[in-house]
Amino acid sequence: MNRNQFPILSREVYGKPLVYLDNAATTQKPLCVLDAMREEYLNVNANVHRGVHWMSQQATELHEAARETVRKFINARSTAEIVFTRGTTESLNLVASSFCEGFMKAGDEVIISTMEHHSNIVPWQLQARRYGIKLRVIPMNDAGELDMEVYQGLFNAHTRLVSVAHVSNVLGTVNPVEEMIRIAHAHDVPVMIDGAQSAPHFAVDVQQLDCDFFAFSGHKMYGPTGIGVLYGKEEWLEKMPPYQGGGEMIATVSFEETTFERPPLKFEAGTPDYIATHGLATAINFMTEIGMDNIRAHEQELTRYATRRMQEIDGMRIFGTATNKDAVISFLVGNIHPMDMGTLLDRLGIAVRTGHHCAEPLMNRLGILGTVRASFALYNTKEEVDVFVDGIKRVAKMF
Ligand code: 7TS
C-alpha cells in the first residue's frame, strides 16, 4: 500500500508524527478520490437526470456508473436495488420509516441486539412511538458474542423485522449474520444489516448473505462524507412507501394525485450528491484494486499484533474478545479514565476515540461508562501500533 496516496498521514500534530487510529469513526481519503471529485466539479458539473444538455448527460453517466460500481462491490442483482443516501444513519432511518409505515402495526416487534450503534436503535424507537411497535433485544456473552439461542427464542407471531450490526463498532465482533438471516427467514422475517463497520473491511456479497437490506457509509471506506448506500431487495423496495417527497422520485404529479418513480429513484428525492457518488465509486475502485482479501489480511494481522502487544501492559482490559473479530480494539487500563488516556495519547500524536461510541446500551451491559478505542485501516502499520503501545505505557506510568 502506498501511503503517499494519503498526504494527511504525513502531517504532525503537537510536533509528533500523526498516528491515526480512529478509522471506525472515519477514514482518510486517497488523492485519487479527491482528484476525481475535483475533476468532476471542474469539468462536468451539471445536475443529473434532468438535462438534455451534454454536461448533464455526462454527469448522469458518472452518477449511474457509480451505482453500478456499488452494485458490483456488494454483488447486488440489479442497480434498482442500490439507493444512494447520506450514510448508514439515513439508510437505517429510511427503512425504519418506510418499512414501519408499510408493514407494521401496534404490537408488532423488531429484533435488534445489545451491541447496536445508536443509529440502529433510535430510528426504531421513533417509529415505536408512532406505531406502538416493540423492540426485542438479543443479549450477548462477556466475550461480546450474541446469544444465538435466545435470538431464536425471540421470534413470535408479531416479529416483523430483524436489524443487526454486521460488525460492532466497539467490540469488533463479526456477528454470524448469515446464520441469523437463515433463522429469520425460516420465520418469514426479513433482515436489515448495518454494514457500516463491515463493508470497509472485507468482501460483502448481499446475495450470498441473502439479507433483505444492507446499509453502509462512504466516509468509512476512503470515500467522501455525506454519501452512503441502502441496498434493498427489489421486491421490498417496490412495495415500500417513499421516504421523502420531492423532485426525482416522482413519475407524474398533479394536485389530485402523484405517482412515484420505481426504485431506486423512488427513494432519492431531490438532487443527489452526484459528486460524492463519483467519489465513492473511485474509493471502491481503489479498495478493489488493492483487493478486499488483502485489506482484510493486513488489518487482521495488525489487530492480532496490537492485541498481543497491548497485553504486555499491566491492568489492560480489552472489551470484545470474540473468536471472529474485526479491526477494532476497545480497552481500559487500570482506573485511568478513557478521556484522560485519549487526551494524553493525543499529545503524543496518536488519534484514538474515547467515550461510549454511540453505543450507550452496550456500555451499560459492560458496566462501564466508556472505553478508549483504536481502529485500523488499510494504511496503518505495525510501526504505528508500536508507537501506540509505547504511548499507552507512557500514559500508564504517569498515573
Ligand atoms: N452503525 C455503525 C455500526 C457505526 O459504527 C456507525 C458509525 C453508524 C452506524 C453510523 O454511521 P454514519 O456514517 O451514518 O454516521 N460509527 C461511528 C463510530 O464508531 N465513531 O464515530 C462514528
Coordinates of C-alpha atoms and ligand atoms in Angstrom, one line a residue:
M1 CA 0.0 0.0 0.0
N2 CA 1.3 3.4 -1.0
R3 CA 0.8 5.8 1.9
N4 CA 1.6 8.7 -0.4
Q5 CA -2.0 8.4 -1.6
F6 CA -2.8 9.8 1.8
P7 CA -0.8 13.0 2.4
I8 CA -2.6 13.8 5.6
L9 CA -0.9 10.7 7.2
S10 CA 2.4 12.5 6.9
R11 CA 1.4 15.5 8.9
E12 CA 2.4 16.2 12.5
V13 CA 0.2 17.1 15.5
Y14 CA 1.9 18.8 18.5
G15 CA 5.2 18.3 16.7
K16 CA 4.7 14.5 16.7
P17 CA 4.0 12.4 13.6
L18 CA 0.3 11.6 13.3
V19 CA -0.7 8.1 14.2
Y20 CA -4.3 7.9 13.0
L21 CA -6.3 5.1 14.8
D22 CA -9.8 6.5 14.6
N23 CA -10.8 4.8 11.4
A24 CA -14.1 3.3 12.6
A25 CA -15.2 6.9 13.0
T26 CA -14.0 8.0 9.6
T27 CA -11.1 7.1 7.2
Q28 CA -8.7 9.4 5.4
K29 CA -9.2 10.0 1.7
P30 CA -6.7 9.0 -1.0
L31 CA -5.7 11.5 -3.6
C32 CA -7.5 9.6 -6.4
V33 CA -10.8 10.2 -4.6
L34 CA -10.1 13.9 -4.1
D35 CA -8.9 14.3 -7.7
A36 CA -11.9 12.5 -9.1
M37 CA -14.3 14.9 -7.3
R38 CA -12.3 18.0 -8.2
E39 CA -12.1 16.9 -11.8
E40 CA -15.9 16.5 -11.9
Y41 CA -16.6 19.9 -10.4
L42 CA -14.0 21.4 -12.8
N43 CA -15.2 19.7 -16.0
V44 CA -18.6 18.1 -15.9
N45 CA -20.6 19.8 -13.2
A46 CA -24.3 19.7 -14.0
N47 CA -27.5 18.4 -12.3
V48 CA -28.2 14.8 -13.1
H49 CA -31.3 13.0 -14.6
R50 CA -32.8 16.2 -15.9
G51 CA -30.8 18.0 -18.5
V52 CA -30.9 17.3 -22.2
H53 CA -27.5 19.1 -22.5
W54 CA -24.2 17.4 -22.9
M55 CA -22.8 18.1 -19.5
S56 CA -25.9 16.9 -17.6
Q57 CA -25.7 13.7 -19.5
Q58 CA -22.1 13.2 -18.7
A59 CA -22.7 13.9 -15.0
T60 CA -25.7 11.4 -15.1
E61 CA -23.5 8.8 -16.7
L62 CA -20.9 9.2 -13.9
H63 CA -23.6 9.0 -11.3
E64 CA -25.2 5.9 -12.7
A65 CA -21.8 4.3 -13.3
A66 CA -21.2 4.8 -9.6
R67 CA -24.4 2.9 -8.8
E68 CA -23.1 0.0 -11.0
T69 CA -19.8 0.1 -9.2
V70 CA -21.6 -0.2 -5.8
R71 CA -23.8 -3.0 -7.2
K72 CA -20.8 -4.9 -8.2
F73 CA -19.0 -4.2 -4.9
I74 CA -21.7 -5.9 -2.9
N75 CA -22.9 -8.2 -5.7
A76 CA -26.5 -7.0 -5.8
R77 CA -28.7 -8.4 -8.5
S78 CA -29.6 -5.1 -10.0
T79 CA -28.9 -1.4 -9.8
A80 CA -32.5 -0.9 -8.9
E81 CA -31.5 -2.3 -5.5
I82 CA -28.9 0.4 -4.8
V83 CA -30.3 3.5 -3.2
F84 CA -27.9 6.4 -2.5
T85 CA -28.4 8.0 0.9
R86 CA -26.4 10.3 3.1
G87 CA -24.9 7.4 5.0
T88 CA -25.7 4.4 7.2
T89 CA -27.8 6.5 9.5
E90 CA -30.1 7.7 6.8
S91 CA -30.3 4.2 5.3
L92 CA -31.5 2.9 8.7
N93 CA -33.9 5.8 9.1
L94 CA -35.3 5.2 5.6
V95 CA -36.0 1.5 6.3
A96 CA -37.4 2.2 9.8
S97 CA -39.7 4.9 8.4
S98 CA -40.9 3.2 5.2
F99 CA -41.0 -0.4 6.4
C100 CA -42.9 0.5 9.6
E101 CA -45.3 2.7 7.6
G102 CA -45.8 -0.1 5.0
F103 CA -45.9 -3.2 7.0
M104 CA -46.2 -2.7 10.8
K105 CA -48.9 -2.0 13.3
A106 CA -49.3 -1.7 17.1
G107 CA -47.9 -4.7 18.9
D108 CA -45.5 -5.8 16.1
E109 CA -41.9 -6.3 17.0
V110 CA -38.4 -5.6 15.7
I111 CA -35.4 -7.5 16.9
I112 CA -32.1 -5.7 17.4
S113 CA -29.0 -6.5 19.6
T114 CA -27.2 -5.3 22.7
M115 CA -24.3 -4.0 20.6
E116 CA -26.1 -1.7 18.2
H117 CA -24.9 1.8 17.4
H118 CA -27.5 4.4 18.4
S119 CA -28.4 4.8 14.7
N120 CA -29.8 1.2 14.8
I121 CA -31.8 1.9 18.0
V122 CA -33.2 5.4 17.9
P123 CA -34.9 5.2 14.4
W124 CA -36.8 2.2 15.7
Q125 CA -37.7 4.0 18.9
L126 CA -39.0 6.9 16.9
Q127 CA -41.2 4.5 14.9
A128 CA -42.2 2.7 18.1
R129 CA -43.6 5.9 19.4
R130 CA -45.5 6.5 16.2
Y131 CA -46.9 3.0 15.6
G132 CA -46.8 1.3 19.0
I133 CA -44.3 -1.3 18.0
K134 CA -41.9 -3.0 20.4
L135 CA -38.1 -3.6 20.4
R136 CA -36.7 -7.0 21.4
V137 CA -33.0 -7.2 22.2
I138 CA -30.6 -10.1 21.6
P139 CA -28.2 -10.4 24.6
M140 CA -24.5 -11.2 24.4
N141 CA -21.9 -13.1 26.4
D142 CA -18.9 -11.5 28.1
A143 CA -16.7 -12.1 25.1
G144 CA -19.2 -9.9 23.1
E145 CA -20.9 -12.6 21.1
L146 CA -24.6 -12.7 20.6
D147 CA -26.6 -15.4 22.3
M148 CA -28.0 -17.3 19.4
E149 CA -30.3 -19.5 21.5
V150 CA -32.0 -16.5 23.0
Y151 CA -32.2 -15.0 19.5
Q152 CA -34.1 -18.0 18.2
G153 CA -36.5 -17.7 21.1
L154 CA -37.3 -14.1 20.4
F155 CA -39.3 -14.9 17.3
N156 CA -43.1 -15.0 17.6
A157 CA -46.1 -14.2 15.5
H158 CA -45.5 -10.4 16.0
T159 CA -41.9 -10.3 14.7
R160 CA -41.7 -8.2 11.6
L161 CA -38.0 -7.4 11.1
V162 CA -34.5 -8.1 12.4
S163 CA -32.0 -5.3 12.3
V164 CA -28.4 -6.0 13.5
A165 CA -24.9 -4.8 13.0
H166 CA -22.6 -6.9 10.8
V167 CA -19.6 -5.8 12.9
S168 CA -19.7 -4.0 16.3
N169 CA -18.0 -0.6 16.2
V170 CA -17.0 -1.0 19.9
L171 CA -16.2 -4.7 20.3
G172 CA -15.2 -5.6 16.7
T173 CA -17.4 -8.7 16.9
V174 CA -18.3 -10.0 13.5
N175 CA -21.8 -11.3 14.0
P176 CA -22.9 -14.6 12.4
V177 CA -25.3 -12.7 10.2
E178 CA -25.6 -15.4 7.6
E179 CA -26.9 -17.8 10.1
M180 CA -29.1 -15.1 11.7
I181 CA -30.6 -14.3 8.4
R182 CA -31.3 -18.0 7.7
I183 CA -33.1 -18.3 11.1
A184 CA -35.1 -15.1 10.5
H185 CA -36.2 -16.2 7.0
A186 CA -37.3 -19.6 8.4
H187 CA -39.8 -17.4 10.4
D188 CA -40.6 -15.4 7.2
V189 CA -39.0 -12.3 8.8
P190 CA -36.7 -10.0 6.7
V191 CA -33.4 -8.8 7.9
M192 CA -31.6 -5.5 7.8
I193 CA -27.8 -5.5 8.2
D194 CA -25.9 -2.4 9.4
G195 CA -22.7 -2.8 7.4
A196 CA -21.1 0.5 8.5
Q197 CA -18.2 -1.5 10.0
S198 CA -18.1 -4.4 7.6
A199 CA -18.2 -3.0 4.1
P200 CA -14.9 -1.1 4.7
H201 CA -13.0 -4.2 5.9
F202 CA -14.0 -7.4 4.0
A203 CA -15.9 -8.5 0.9
V204 CA -19.6 -8.5 1.3
D205 CA -21.9 -10.4 -1.0
V206 CA -25.6 -9.5 -0.4
Q207 CA -26.9 -12.4 -2.5
Q208 CA -24.8 -14.9 -0.5
L209 CA -25.9 -13.3 2.8
D210 CA -29.4 -13.2 1.4
C211 CA -30.1 -10.1 3.6
D212 CA -33.1 -8.0 2.7
F213 CA -31.5 -4.7 3.4
F214 CA -27.8 -3.6 3.9
A215 CA -26.5 -0.2 4.8
F216 CA -23.1 1.4 4.7
S217 CA -21.3 4.8 4.7
G218 CA -18.8 6.1 2.1
H219 CA -16.7 8.1 4.5
K220 CA -15.7 5.0 6.5
M221 CA -14.3 3.4 3.4
Y222 CA -12.0 6.1 1.9
G223 CA -14.9 7.9 0.2
P224 CA -16.4 11.3 0.8
T225 CA -18.7 12.3 3.7
G226 CA -22.4 12.7 3.1
I227 CA -22.8 9.7 0.8
G228 CA -23.9 6.2 1.7
V229 CA -25.9 3.3 0.4
L230 CA -29.0 1.4 1.1
Y231 CA -29.2 -2.0 -0.6
G232 CA -32.7 -3.4 -0.6
K233 CA -34.1 -6.4 -2.3
E234 CA -36.2 -5.2 -5.2
E235 CA -39.4 -6.8 -4.1
W236 CA -39.2 -4.9 -0.8
L237 CA -38.2 -1.6 -2.4
E238 CA -41.1 -1.9 -4.8
K239 CA -43.6 -2.5 -2.0
M240 CA -42.3 0.1 0.5
P241 CA -43.8 3.6 0.5
P242 CA -41.4 6.5 -0.3
Y243 CA -39.3 8.1 2.5
Q244 CA -39.2 11.7 1.4
G245 CA -41.1 13.6 -1.3
G246 CA -39.7 15.9 -4.0
G247 CA -38.1 16.0 -7.4
E248 CA -36.5 12.9 -8.9
M249 CA -38.7 10.4 -7.0
I250 CA -42.0 11.0 -8.9
A251 CA -43.4 9.8 -12.2
T252 CA -46.3 12.3 -12.5
V253 CA -47.6 15.0 -10.2
S254 CA -50.9 16.7 -10.1
F255 CA -52.7 18.4 -7.2
E256 CA -55.0 15.4 -7.0
E257 CA -52.6 12.5 -7.3
T258 CA -48.9 11.8 -7.6
T259 CA -47.4 8.6 -8.9
F260 CA -43.8 7.6 -7.9
E261 CA -40.8 6.5 -9.8
R262 CA -39.6 2.9 -9.5
P263 CA -36.7 2.1 -7.1
P264 CA -34.1 3.3 -6.6
L265 CA -35.3 6.8 -7.7
K266 CA -38.5 6.4 -5.6
F267 CA -36.2 6.8 -2.5
E268 CA -34.0 9.5 -3.8
A269 CA -35.9 12.8 -3.5
G270 CA -34.1 15.9 -4.6
T271 CA -30.7 16.5 -6.2
P272 CA -28.4 13.6 -5.2
D273 CA -24.8 14.3 -4.2
Y274 CA -23.6 13.2 -7.6
I275 CA -20.1 14.4 -6.9
A276 CA -19.9 12.2 -3.9
T277 CA -21.3 9.2 -5.6
H278 CA -18.4 9.5 -8.1
G279 CA -16.0 9.9 -5.2
L280 CA -17.4 6.8 -3.6
A281 CA -17.1 4.8 -6.8
T282 CA -13.5 5.9 -7.0
A283 CA -12.9 4.8 -3.4
I284 CA -14.4 1.4 -4.1
N285 CA -12.2 1.0 -7.2
F286 CA -9.2 2.0 -5.0
M287 CA -10.1 -0.7 -2.5
T288 CA -10.9 -3.4 -5.0
E289 CA -7.6 -2.7 -6.8
I290 CA -5.8 -3.4 -3.5
G291 CA -8.2 -6.4 -3.0
M292 CA -10.7 -6.8 -0.2
D293 CA -9.0 -10.0 0.9
N294 CA -5.6 -8.2 1.1
I295 CA -7.2 -5.4 3.1
R296 CA -8.7 -8.0 5.5
A297 CA -5.5 -9.9 5.9
H298 CA -3.5 -6.8 6.6
E299 CA -6.0 -5.4 9.2
Q300 CA -6.4 -8.8 10.8
E301 CA -2.6 -9.0 11.3
L302 CA -2.5 -5.5 12.7
T303 CA -5.4 -6.3 15.1
R304 CA -3.7 -9.5 16.3
Y305 CA -0.3 -7.8 16.7
A306 CA -1.8 -4.9 18.6
T307 CA -3.9 -7.2 20.9
R308 CA -0.8 -9.2 21.7
R309 CA 1.4 -6.2 22.4
M310 CA -1.3 -4.4 24.4
Q311 CA -1.5 -7.5 26.7
E312 CA 2.1 -6.6 27.8
I313 CA 0.6 -3.7 29.8
D314 CA -0.4 -4.0 33.4
G315 CA -4.1 -3.5 34.1
M316 CA -5.0 -3.8 30.5
R317 CA -8.7 -4.8 29.9
I318 CA -9.8 -5.4 26.4
F319 CA -13.5 -5.3 25.7
G320 CA -14.6 -7.7 22.9
T321 CA -12.7 -11.0 22.6
A322 CA -15.0 -12.7 20.1
T323 CA -13.4 -15.5 18.1
N324 CA -14.5 -13.7 14.9
K325 CA -13.3 -10.1 15.4
D326 CA -12.5 -7.2 13.1
A327 CA -10.2 -4.2 13.2
V328 CA -11.4 -2.5 16.4
I329 CA -9.9 -2.7 19.9
S330 CA -11.7 -1.2 22.8
F331 CA -9.8 -1.0 26.1
L332 CA -9.3 0.5 29.6
V333 CA -6.1 0.5 31.7
G334 CA -6.5 0.2 35.4
N335 CA -8.6 3.1 36.7
I336 CA -7.4 5.6 34.1
H337 CA -10.4 7.5 32.7
P338 CA -10.8 6.9 29.0
M339 CA -10.9 10.7 28.4
D340 CA -7.5 11.1 30.2
M341 CA -6.0 8.3 28.2
G342 CA -7.3 9.7 24.9
T343 CA -6.2 13.2 25.7
L344 CA -2.7 12.2 26.7
L345 CA -2.3 9.8 23.7
D346 CA -3.4 12.8 21.5
R347 CA -0.5 14.8 22.9
L348 CA 1.8 12.1 21.6
G349 CA 0.2 12.4 18.1
I350 CA -2.0 9.3 18.5
A351 CA -5.6 9.8 17.5
V352 CA -8.0 7.4 19.2
R353 CA -11.6 7.6 20.1
T354 CA -12.9 7.7 23.7
G355 CA -16.4 7.5 25.3
H356 CA -19.5 5.4 24.7
H357 CA -19.0 5.3 20.9
C358 CA -22.7 5.9 20.3
A359 CA -23.5 2.6 22.0
E360 CA -24.7 3.5 25.5
P361 CA -26.8 0.4 26.0
L362 CA -23.7 -1.7 25.3
M363 CA -21.7 0.3 27.8
N364 CA -24.5 -0.4 30.4
R365 CA -24.2 -4.1 29.6
L366 CA -20.4 -3.9 30.1
G367 CA -20.9 -1.9 33.3
I368 CA -18.6 0.9 32.2
L369 CA -19.1 4.5 31.1
G370 CA -16.8 4.3 28.1
T371 CA -13.6 2.9 26.6
V372 CA -10.6 4.0 24.6
R373 CA -10.9 2.6 21.1
A374 CA -8.2 2.1 18.4
S375 CA -9.5 1.1 15.0
F376 CA -7.4 0.2 11.9
A377 CA -7.5 0.9 8.2
L378 CA -5.5 -0.5 5.3
Y379 CA -2.8 2.3 5.6
N380 CA -1.9 1.6 9.2
T381 CA 1.4 -0.1 10.0
K382 CA 3.0 -2.2 12.7
E383 CA 5.3 0.7 13.5
E384 CA 2.2 2.8 14.3
V385 CA 1.0 0.0 16.6
D386 CA 4.4 0.1 18.4
V387 CA 4.1 3.9 18.8
F388 CA 0.6 3.4 20.1
V389 CA 1.5 0.7 22.6
D390 CA 4.5 2.7 23.8
G391 CA 2.2 5.6 24.2
I392 CA -0.2 3.7 26.4
K393 CA 2.7 2.6 28.5
R394 CA 3.9 6.2 28.9
V395 CA 0.5 7.3 29.9
A396 CA 0.0 4.4 32.4
K397 CA 3.3 5.3 34.1
M398 CA 2.0 8.8 34.7
F399 CA -0.8 7.5 36.9
Ligands
7TS1 N1 -23.6 1.8 12.5 C1 -22.4 1.5 13.0 C2 -22.1 0.1 13.4 C3 -21.4 2.5 13.1 O1 -20.2 2.2 13.6 C4 -21.8 3.9 12.7 C5 -20.8 5.0 12.9 C6 -23.0 4.1 12.2 C7 -23.9 3.1 12.1 C8 -23.4 5.4 11.7 O2 -22.8 5.8 10.6 P1 -22.9 7.2 9.9 O3 -21.8 7.2 8.8 O4 -24.3 7.3 9.4 O5 -22.6 8.2 11.0 N2 -19.8 4.8 13.9 C9 -19.0 5.7 14.4 C10 -18.1 5.4 15.3 O6 -17.9 4.3 15.8 N3 -17.4 6.5 15.7 O7 -17.9 7.5 15.0 C11 -18.9 7.0 14.2

